[in-house]
Coordinates of N, CA, C and O in Angstrom, one line a residue:
X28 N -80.9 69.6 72.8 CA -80.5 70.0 71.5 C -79.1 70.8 71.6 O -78.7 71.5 72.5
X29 N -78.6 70.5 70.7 CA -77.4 71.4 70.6 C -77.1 71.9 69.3 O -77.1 71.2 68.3
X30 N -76.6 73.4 69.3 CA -76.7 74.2 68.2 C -75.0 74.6 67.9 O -74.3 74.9 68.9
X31 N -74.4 74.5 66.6 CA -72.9 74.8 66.6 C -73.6 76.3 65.7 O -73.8 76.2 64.5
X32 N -73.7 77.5 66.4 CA -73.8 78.5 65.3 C -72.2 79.2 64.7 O -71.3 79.7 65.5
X33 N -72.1 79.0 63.2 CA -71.2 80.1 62.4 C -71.7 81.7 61.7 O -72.7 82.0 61.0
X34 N -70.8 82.2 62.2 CA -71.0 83.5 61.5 C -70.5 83.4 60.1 O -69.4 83.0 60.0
X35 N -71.4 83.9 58.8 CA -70.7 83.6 57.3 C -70.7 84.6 56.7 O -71.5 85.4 57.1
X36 N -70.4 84.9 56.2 CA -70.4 85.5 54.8 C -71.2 85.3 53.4 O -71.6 86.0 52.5
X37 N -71.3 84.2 53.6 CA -71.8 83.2 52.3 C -71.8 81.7 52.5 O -70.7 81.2 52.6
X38 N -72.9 81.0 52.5 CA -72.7 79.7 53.0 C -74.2 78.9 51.9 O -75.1 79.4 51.4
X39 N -73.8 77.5 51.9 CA -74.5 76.9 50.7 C -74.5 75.5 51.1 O -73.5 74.9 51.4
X40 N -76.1 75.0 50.9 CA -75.7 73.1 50.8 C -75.7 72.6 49.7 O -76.6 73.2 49.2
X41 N -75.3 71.9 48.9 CA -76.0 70.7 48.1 C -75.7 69.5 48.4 O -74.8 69.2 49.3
X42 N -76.5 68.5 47.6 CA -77.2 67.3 47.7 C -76.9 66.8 46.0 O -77.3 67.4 45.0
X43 N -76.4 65.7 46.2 CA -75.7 65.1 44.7 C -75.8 66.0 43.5 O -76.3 65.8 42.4
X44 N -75.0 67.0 43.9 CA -75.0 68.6 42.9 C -75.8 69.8 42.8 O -75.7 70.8 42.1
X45 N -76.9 69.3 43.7 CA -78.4 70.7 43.7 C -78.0 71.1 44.9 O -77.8 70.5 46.0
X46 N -78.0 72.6 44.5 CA -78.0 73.7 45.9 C -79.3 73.2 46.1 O -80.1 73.0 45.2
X47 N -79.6 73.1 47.7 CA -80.8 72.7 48.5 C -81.1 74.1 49.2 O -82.3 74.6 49.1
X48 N -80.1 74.9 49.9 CA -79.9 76.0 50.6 C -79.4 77.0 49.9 O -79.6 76.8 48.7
X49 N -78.8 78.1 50.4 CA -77.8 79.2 50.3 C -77.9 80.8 51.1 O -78.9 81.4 50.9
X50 N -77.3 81.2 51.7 CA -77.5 82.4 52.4 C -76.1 83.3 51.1 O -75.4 83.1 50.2
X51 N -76.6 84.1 52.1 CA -75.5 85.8 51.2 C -74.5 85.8 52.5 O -73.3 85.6 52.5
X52 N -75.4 86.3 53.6 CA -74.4 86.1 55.2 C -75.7 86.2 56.4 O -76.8 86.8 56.5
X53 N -74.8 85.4 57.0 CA -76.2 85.4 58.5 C -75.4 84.4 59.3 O -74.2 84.6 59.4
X54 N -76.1 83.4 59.8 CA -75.4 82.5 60.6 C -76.0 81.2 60.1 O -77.2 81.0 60.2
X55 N -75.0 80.3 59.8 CA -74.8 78.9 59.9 C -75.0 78.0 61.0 O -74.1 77.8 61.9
X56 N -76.3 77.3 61.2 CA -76.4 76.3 62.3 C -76.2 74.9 62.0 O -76.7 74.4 61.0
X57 N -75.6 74.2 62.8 CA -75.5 72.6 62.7 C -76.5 72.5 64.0 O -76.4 73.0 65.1
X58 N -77.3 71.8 63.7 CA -78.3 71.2 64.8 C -78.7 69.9 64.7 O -79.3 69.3 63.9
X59 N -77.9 69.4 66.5 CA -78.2 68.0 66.6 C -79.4 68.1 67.6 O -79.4 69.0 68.4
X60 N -80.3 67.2 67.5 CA -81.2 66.2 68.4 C -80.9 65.2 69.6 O -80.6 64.1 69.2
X61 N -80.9 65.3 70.7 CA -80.5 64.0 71.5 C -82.3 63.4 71.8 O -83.3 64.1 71.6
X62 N -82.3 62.3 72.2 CA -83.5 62.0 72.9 C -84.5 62.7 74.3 O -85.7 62.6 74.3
X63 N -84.2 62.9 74.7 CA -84.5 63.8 75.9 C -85.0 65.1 74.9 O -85.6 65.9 75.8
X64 N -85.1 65.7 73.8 CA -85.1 66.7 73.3 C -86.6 66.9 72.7 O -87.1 66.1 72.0
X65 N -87.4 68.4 73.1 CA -88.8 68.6 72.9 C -89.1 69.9 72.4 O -88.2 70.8 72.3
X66 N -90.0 70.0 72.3 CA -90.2 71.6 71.2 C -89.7 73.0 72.5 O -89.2 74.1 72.2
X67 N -89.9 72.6 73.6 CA -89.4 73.4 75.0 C -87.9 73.9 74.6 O -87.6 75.1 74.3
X68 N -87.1 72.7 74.5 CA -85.8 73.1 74.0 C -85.6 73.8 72.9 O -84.8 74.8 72.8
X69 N -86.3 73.2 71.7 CA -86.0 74.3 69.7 C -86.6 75.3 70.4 O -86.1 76.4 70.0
X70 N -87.8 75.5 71.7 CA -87.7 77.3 71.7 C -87.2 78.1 72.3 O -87.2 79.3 72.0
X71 N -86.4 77.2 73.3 CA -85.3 78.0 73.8 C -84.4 78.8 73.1 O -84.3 80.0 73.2
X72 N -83.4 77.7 72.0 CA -82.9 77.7 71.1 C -83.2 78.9 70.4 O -82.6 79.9 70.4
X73 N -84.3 78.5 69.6 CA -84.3 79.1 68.5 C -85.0 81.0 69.1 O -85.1 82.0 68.4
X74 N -85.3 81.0 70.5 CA -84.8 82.7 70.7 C -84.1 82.8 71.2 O -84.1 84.0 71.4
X75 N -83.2 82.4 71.7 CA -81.5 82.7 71.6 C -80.9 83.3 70.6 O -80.2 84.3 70.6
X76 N -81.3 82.4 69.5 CA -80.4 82.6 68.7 C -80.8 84.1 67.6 O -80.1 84.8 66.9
X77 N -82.3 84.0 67.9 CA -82.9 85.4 67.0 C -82.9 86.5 67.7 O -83.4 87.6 67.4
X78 N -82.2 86.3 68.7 CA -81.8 87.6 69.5 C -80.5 88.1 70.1 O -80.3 89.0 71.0
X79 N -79.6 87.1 69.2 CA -78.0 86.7 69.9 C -77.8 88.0 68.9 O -78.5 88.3 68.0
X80 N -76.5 88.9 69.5 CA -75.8 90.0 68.4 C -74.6 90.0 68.3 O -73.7 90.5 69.1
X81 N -74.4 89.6 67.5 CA -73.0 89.1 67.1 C -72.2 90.0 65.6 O -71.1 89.7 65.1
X82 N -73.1 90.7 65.3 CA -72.4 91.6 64.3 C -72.2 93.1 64.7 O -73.1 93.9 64.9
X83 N -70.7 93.1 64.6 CA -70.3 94.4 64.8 C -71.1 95.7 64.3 O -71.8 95.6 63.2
X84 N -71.1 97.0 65.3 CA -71.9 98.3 64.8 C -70.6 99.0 64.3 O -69.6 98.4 63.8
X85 N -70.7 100.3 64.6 CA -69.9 101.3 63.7 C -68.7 101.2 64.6 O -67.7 101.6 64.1
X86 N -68.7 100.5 66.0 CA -67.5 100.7 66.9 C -67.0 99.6 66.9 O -66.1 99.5 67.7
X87 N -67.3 98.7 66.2 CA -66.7 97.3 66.2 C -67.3 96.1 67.2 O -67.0 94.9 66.9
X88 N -68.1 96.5 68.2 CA -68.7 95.9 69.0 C -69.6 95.1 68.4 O -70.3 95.5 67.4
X89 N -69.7 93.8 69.0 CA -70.9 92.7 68.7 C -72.2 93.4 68.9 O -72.8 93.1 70.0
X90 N -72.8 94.1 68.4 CA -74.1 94.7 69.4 C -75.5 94.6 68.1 O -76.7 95.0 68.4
X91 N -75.0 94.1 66.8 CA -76.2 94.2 65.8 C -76.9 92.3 65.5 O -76.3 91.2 65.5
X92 N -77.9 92.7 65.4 CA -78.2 90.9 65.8 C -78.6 90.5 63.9 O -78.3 91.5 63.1
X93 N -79.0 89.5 63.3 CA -79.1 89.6 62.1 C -80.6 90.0 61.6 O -80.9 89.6 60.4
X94 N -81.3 90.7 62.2 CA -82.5 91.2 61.5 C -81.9 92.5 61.7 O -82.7 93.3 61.2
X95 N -80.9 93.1 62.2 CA -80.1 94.4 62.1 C -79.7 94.6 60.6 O -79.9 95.6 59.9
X96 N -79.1 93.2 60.0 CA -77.4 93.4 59.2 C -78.6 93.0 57.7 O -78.2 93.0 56.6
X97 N -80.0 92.6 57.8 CA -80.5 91.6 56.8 C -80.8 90.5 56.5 O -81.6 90.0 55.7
X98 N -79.2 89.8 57.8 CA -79.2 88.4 57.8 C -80.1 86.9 57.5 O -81.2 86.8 57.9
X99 N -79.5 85.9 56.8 CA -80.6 84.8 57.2 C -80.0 84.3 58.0 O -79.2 84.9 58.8
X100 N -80.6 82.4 57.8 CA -79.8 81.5 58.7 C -80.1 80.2 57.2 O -80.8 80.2 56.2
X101 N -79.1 79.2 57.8 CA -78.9 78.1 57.3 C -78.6 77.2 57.9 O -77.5 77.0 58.4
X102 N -79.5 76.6 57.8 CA -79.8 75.4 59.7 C -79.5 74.3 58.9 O -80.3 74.2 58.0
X103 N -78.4 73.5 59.0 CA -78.5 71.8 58.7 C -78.6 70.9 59.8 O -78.1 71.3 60.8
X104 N -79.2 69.8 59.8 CA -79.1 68.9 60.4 C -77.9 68.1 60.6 O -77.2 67.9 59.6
X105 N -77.8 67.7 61.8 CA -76.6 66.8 61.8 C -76.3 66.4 63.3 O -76.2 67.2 64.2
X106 N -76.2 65.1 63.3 CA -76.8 64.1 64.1 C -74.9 63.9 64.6 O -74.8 63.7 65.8
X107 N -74.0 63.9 64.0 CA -72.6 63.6 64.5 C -72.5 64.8 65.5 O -71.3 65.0 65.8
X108 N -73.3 65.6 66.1 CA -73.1 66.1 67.2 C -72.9 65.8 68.4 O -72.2 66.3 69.3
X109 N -73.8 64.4 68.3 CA -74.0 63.6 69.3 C -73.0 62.3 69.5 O -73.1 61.3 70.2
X110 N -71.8 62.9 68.6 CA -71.3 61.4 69.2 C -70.5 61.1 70.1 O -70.2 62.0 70.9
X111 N -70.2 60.2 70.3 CA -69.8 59.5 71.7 C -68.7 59.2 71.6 O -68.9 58.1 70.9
X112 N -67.0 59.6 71.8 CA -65.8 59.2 70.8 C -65.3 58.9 72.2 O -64.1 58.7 72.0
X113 N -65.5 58.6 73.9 CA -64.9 57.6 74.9 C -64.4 56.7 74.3 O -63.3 56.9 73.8
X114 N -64.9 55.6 74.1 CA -64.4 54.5 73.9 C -63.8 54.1 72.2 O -64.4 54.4 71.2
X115 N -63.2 53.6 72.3 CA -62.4 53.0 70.4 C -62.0 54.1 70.2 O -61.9 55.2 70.7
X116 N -61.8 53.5 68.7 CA -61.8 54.7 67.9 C -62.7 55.4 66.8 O -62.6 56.4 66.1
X117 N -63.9 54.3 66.9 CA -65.3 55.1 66.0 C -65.9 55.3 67.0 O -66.1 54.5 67.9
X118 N -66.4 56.8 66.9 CA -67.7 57.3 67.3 C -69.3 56.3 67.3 O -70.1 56.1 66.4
X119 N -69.4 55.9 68.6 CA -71.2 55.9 68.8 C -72.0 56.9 68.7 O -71.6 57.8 69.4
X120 N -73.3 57.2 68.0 CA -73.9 58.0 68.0 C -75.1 57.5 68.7 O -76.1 58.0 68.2
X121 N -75.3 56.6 69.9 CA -76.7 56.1 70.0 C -77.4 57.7 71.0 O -78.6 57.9 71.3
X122 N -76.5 58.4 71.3 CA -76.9 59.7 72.1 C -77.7 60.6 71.0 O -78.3 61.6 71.4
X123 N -77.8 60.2 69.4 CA -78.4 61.2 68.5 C -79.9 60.1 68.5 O -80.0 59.0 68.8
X124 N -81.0 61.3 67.9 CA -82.5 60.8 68.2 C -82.6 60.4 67.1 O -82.2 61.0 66.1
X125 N -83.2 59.0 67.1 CA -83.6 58.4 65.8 C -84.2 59.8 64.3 O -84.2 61.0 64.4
X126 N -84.5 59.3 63.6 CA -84.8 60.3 62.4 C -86.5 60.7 62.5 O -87.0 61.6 61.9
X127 N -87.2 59.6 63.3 CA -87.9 59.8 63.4 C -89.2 60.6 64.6 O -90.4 60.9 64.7
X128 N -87.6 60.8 65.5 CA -88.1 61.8 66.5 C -87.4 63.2 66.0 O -88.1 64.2 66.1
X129 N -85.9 63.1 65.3 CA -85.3 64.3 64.8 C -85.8 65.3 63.7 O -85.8 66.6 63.6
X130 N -86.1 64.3 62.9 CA -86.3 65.7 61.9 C -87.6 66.1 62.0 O -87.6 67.1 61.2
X131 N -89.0 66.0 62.6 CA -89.9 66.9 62.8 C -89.4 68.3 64.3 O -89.8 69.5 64.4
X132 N -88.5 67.7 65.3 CA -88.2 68.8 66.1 C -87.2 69.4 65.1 O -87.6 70.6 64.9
X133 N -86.4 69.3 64.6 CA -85.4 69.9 63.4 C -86.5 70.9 62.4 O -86.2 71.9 61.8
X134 N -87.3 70.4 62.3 CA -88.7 71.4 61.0 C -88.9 72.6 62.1 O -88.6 73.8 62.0
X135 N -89.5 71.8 63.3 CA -90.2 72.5 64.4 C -89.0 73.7 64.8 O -89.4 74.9 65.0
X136 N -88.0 73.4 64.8 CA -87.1 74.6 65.4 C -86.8 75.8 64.3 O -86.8 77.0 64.5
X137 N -86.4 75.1 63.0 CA -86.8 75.9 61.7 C -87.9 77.1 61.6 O -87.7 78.3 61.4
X138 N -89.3 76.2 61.8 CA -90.5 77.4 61.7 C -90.4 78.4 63.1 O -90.6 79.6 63.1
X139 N -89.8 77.5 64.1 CA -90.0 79.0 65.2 C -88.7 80.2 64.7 O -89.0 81.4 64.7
X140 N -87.6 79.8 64.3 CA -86.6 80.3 64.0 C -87.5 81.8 62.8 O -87.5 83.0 63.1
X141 N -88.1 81.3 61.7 CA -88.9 81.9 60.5 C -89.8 82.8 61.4 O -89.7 84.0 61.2
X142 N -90.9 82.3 62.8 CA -91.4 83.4 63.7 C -91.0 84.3 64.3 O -91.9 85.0 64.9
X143 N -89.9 84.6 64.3 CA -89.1 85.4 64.2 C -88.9 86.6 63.2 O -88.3 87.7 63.3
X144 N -89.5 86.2 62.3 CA -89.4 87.1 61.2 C -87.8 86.6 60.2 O -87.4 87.0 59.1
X145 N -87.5 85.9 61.0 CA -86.2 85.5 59.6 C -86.4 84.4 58.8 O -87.3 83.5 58.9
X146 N -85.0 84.8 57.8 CA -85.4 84.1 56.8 C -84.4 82.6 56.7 O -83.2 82.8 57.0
X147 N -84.9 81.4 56.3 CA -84.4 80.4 57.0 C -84.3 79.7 55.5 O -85.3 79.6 54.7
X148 N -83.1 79.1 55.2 CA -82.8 77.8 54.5 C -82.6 76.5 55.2 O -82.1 76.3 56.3
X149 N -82.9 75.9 54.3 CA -82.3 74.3 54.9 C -81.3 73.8 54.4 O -80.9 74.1 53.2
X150 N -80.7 72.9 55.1 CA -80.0 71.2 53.8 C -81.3 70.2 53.9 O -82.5 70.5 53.8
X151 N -80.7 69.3 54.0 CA -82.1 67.9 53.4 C -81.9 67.1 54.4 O -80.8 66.9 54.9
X152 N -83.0 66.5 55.0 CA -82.3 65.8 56.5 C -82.2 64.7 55.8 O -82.7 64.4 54.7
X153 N -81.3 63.8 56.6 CA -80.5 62.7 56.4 C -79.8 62.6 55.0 O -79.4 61.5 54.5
X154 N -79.8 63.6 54.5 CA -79.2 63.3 52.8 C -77.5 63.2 53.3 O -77.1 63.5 54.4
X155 N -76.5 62.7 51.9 CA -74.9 63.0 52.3 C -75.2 64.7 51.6 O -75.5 64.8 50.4
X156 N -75.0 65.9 52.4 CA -74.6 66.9 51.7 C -73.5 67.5 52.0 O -72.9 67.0 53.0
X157 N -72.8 68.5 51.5 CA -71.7 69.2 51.2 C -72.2 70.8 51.5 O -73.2 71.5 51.1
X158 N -71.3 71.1 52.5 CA -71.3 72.2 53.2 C -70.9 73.0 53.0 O -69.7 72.7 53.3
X159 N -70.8 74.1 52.6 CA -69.7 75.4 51.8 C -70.0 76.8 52.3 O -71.0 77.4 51.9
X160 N -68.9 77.3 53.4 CA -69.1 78.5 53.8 C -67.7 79.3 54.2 O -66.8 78.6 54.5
X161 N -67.6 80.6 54.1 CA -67.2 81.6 54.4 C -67.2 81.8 56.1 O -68.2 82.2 56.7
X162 N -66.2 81.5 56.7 CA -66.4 81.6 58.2 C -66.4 83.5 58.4 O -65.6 84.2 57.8
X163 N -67.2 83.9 59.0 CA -66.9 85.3 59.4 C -66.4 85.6 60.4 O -67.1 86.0 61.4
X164 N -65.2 85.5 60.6 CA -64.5 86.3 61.8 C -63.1 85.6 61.9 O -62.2 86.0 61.3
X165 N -63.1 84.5 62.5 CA -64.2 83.6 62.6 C -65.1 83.6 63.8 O -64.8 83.4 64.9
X166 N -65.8 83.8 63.6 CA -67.2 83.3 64.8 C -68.0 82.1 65.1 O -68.7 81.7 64.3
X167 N -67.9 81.3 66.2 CA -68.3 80.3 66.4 C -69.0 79.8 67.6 O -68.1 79.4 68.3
X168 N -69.9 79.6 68.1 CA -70.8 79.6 69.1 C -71.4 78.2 69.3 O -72.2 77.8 68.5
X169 N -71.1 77.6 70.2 CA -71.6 76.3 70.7 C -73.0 76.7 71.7 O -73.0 77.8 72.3
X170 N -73.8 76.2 71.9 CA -75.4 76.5 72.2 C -76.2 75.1 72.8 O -76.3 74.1 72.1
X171 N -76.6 75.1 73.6 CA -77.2 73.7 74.2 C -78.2 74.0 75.5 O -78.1 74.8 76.4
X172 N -79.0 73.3 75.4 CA -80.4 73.6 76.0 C -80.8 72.3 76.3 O -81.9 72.1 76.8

């Protein structure tokens, strides 16, 4: 699996005009699937990330994690993680897991993420949605298990 986390401010999906998601500020995940990928990995993942601290305290230091600050998350799926841009000039994605192995470990990493005690939105898997966020910092974290 691999995780692109953003730090936001404010971040939001919709899907042919319906907010599906929305946070206030927390962190923004893009989470792709490869095949080789099993609930072992989303738990890697997903305590990493509920225990990553990346929001500054009173000294400016990264040291508050987001059940410090209030934070949520806003996990979308997204399968162009995986692509393969070697050869041509369009991306292969046959490295991303069918939909039908992806989006239940994509649910699965969600609910462990929620075990955590945070609070979790989604986008819609496989929908075309529209991404809208406030970068915080900017902060940006690539993550792979």
């Amino acid at each position: 699996m691999r995780v692109v986390l953003q730090r936001a401010k404010q971040a939001s999906v919709t899907v042919a005009g319906e907010t599906v998601g929305a946070i206030s500020h927390g962190y923004v995940l893009l989470v792709g699937v490869t095949h080789e990928d099993s609930e072992a990995q989303a738990d890697w993942l997903a305590d990493k990330i509920a225990g990553m601290r990346l929001f500054e305290d009173d000294e400016g230091k990264m040291n508050r994690g987001l059940q410090d600050v209030g934070g949520s998350i806003l996990s979308v799926s997204q399968f162009t993680l995986y692509a393969d841009t070697k050869k041509g000039r369009r991306p292969s994605f046959i490295e991303a897991a069918r939909p039908d192995q992806a989006e239940p470990l994509w649910e699965y990493f969600n609910e462990r993420l929620r075990s955590h005690g945070l609070a979790v939105e989604t986008g819609r898997f496989g929908a075309m949605m529209d991404v809208q966020l406030i970068n915080d910092g900017p902060v940006t974290i690539i993550l792979e298990k």
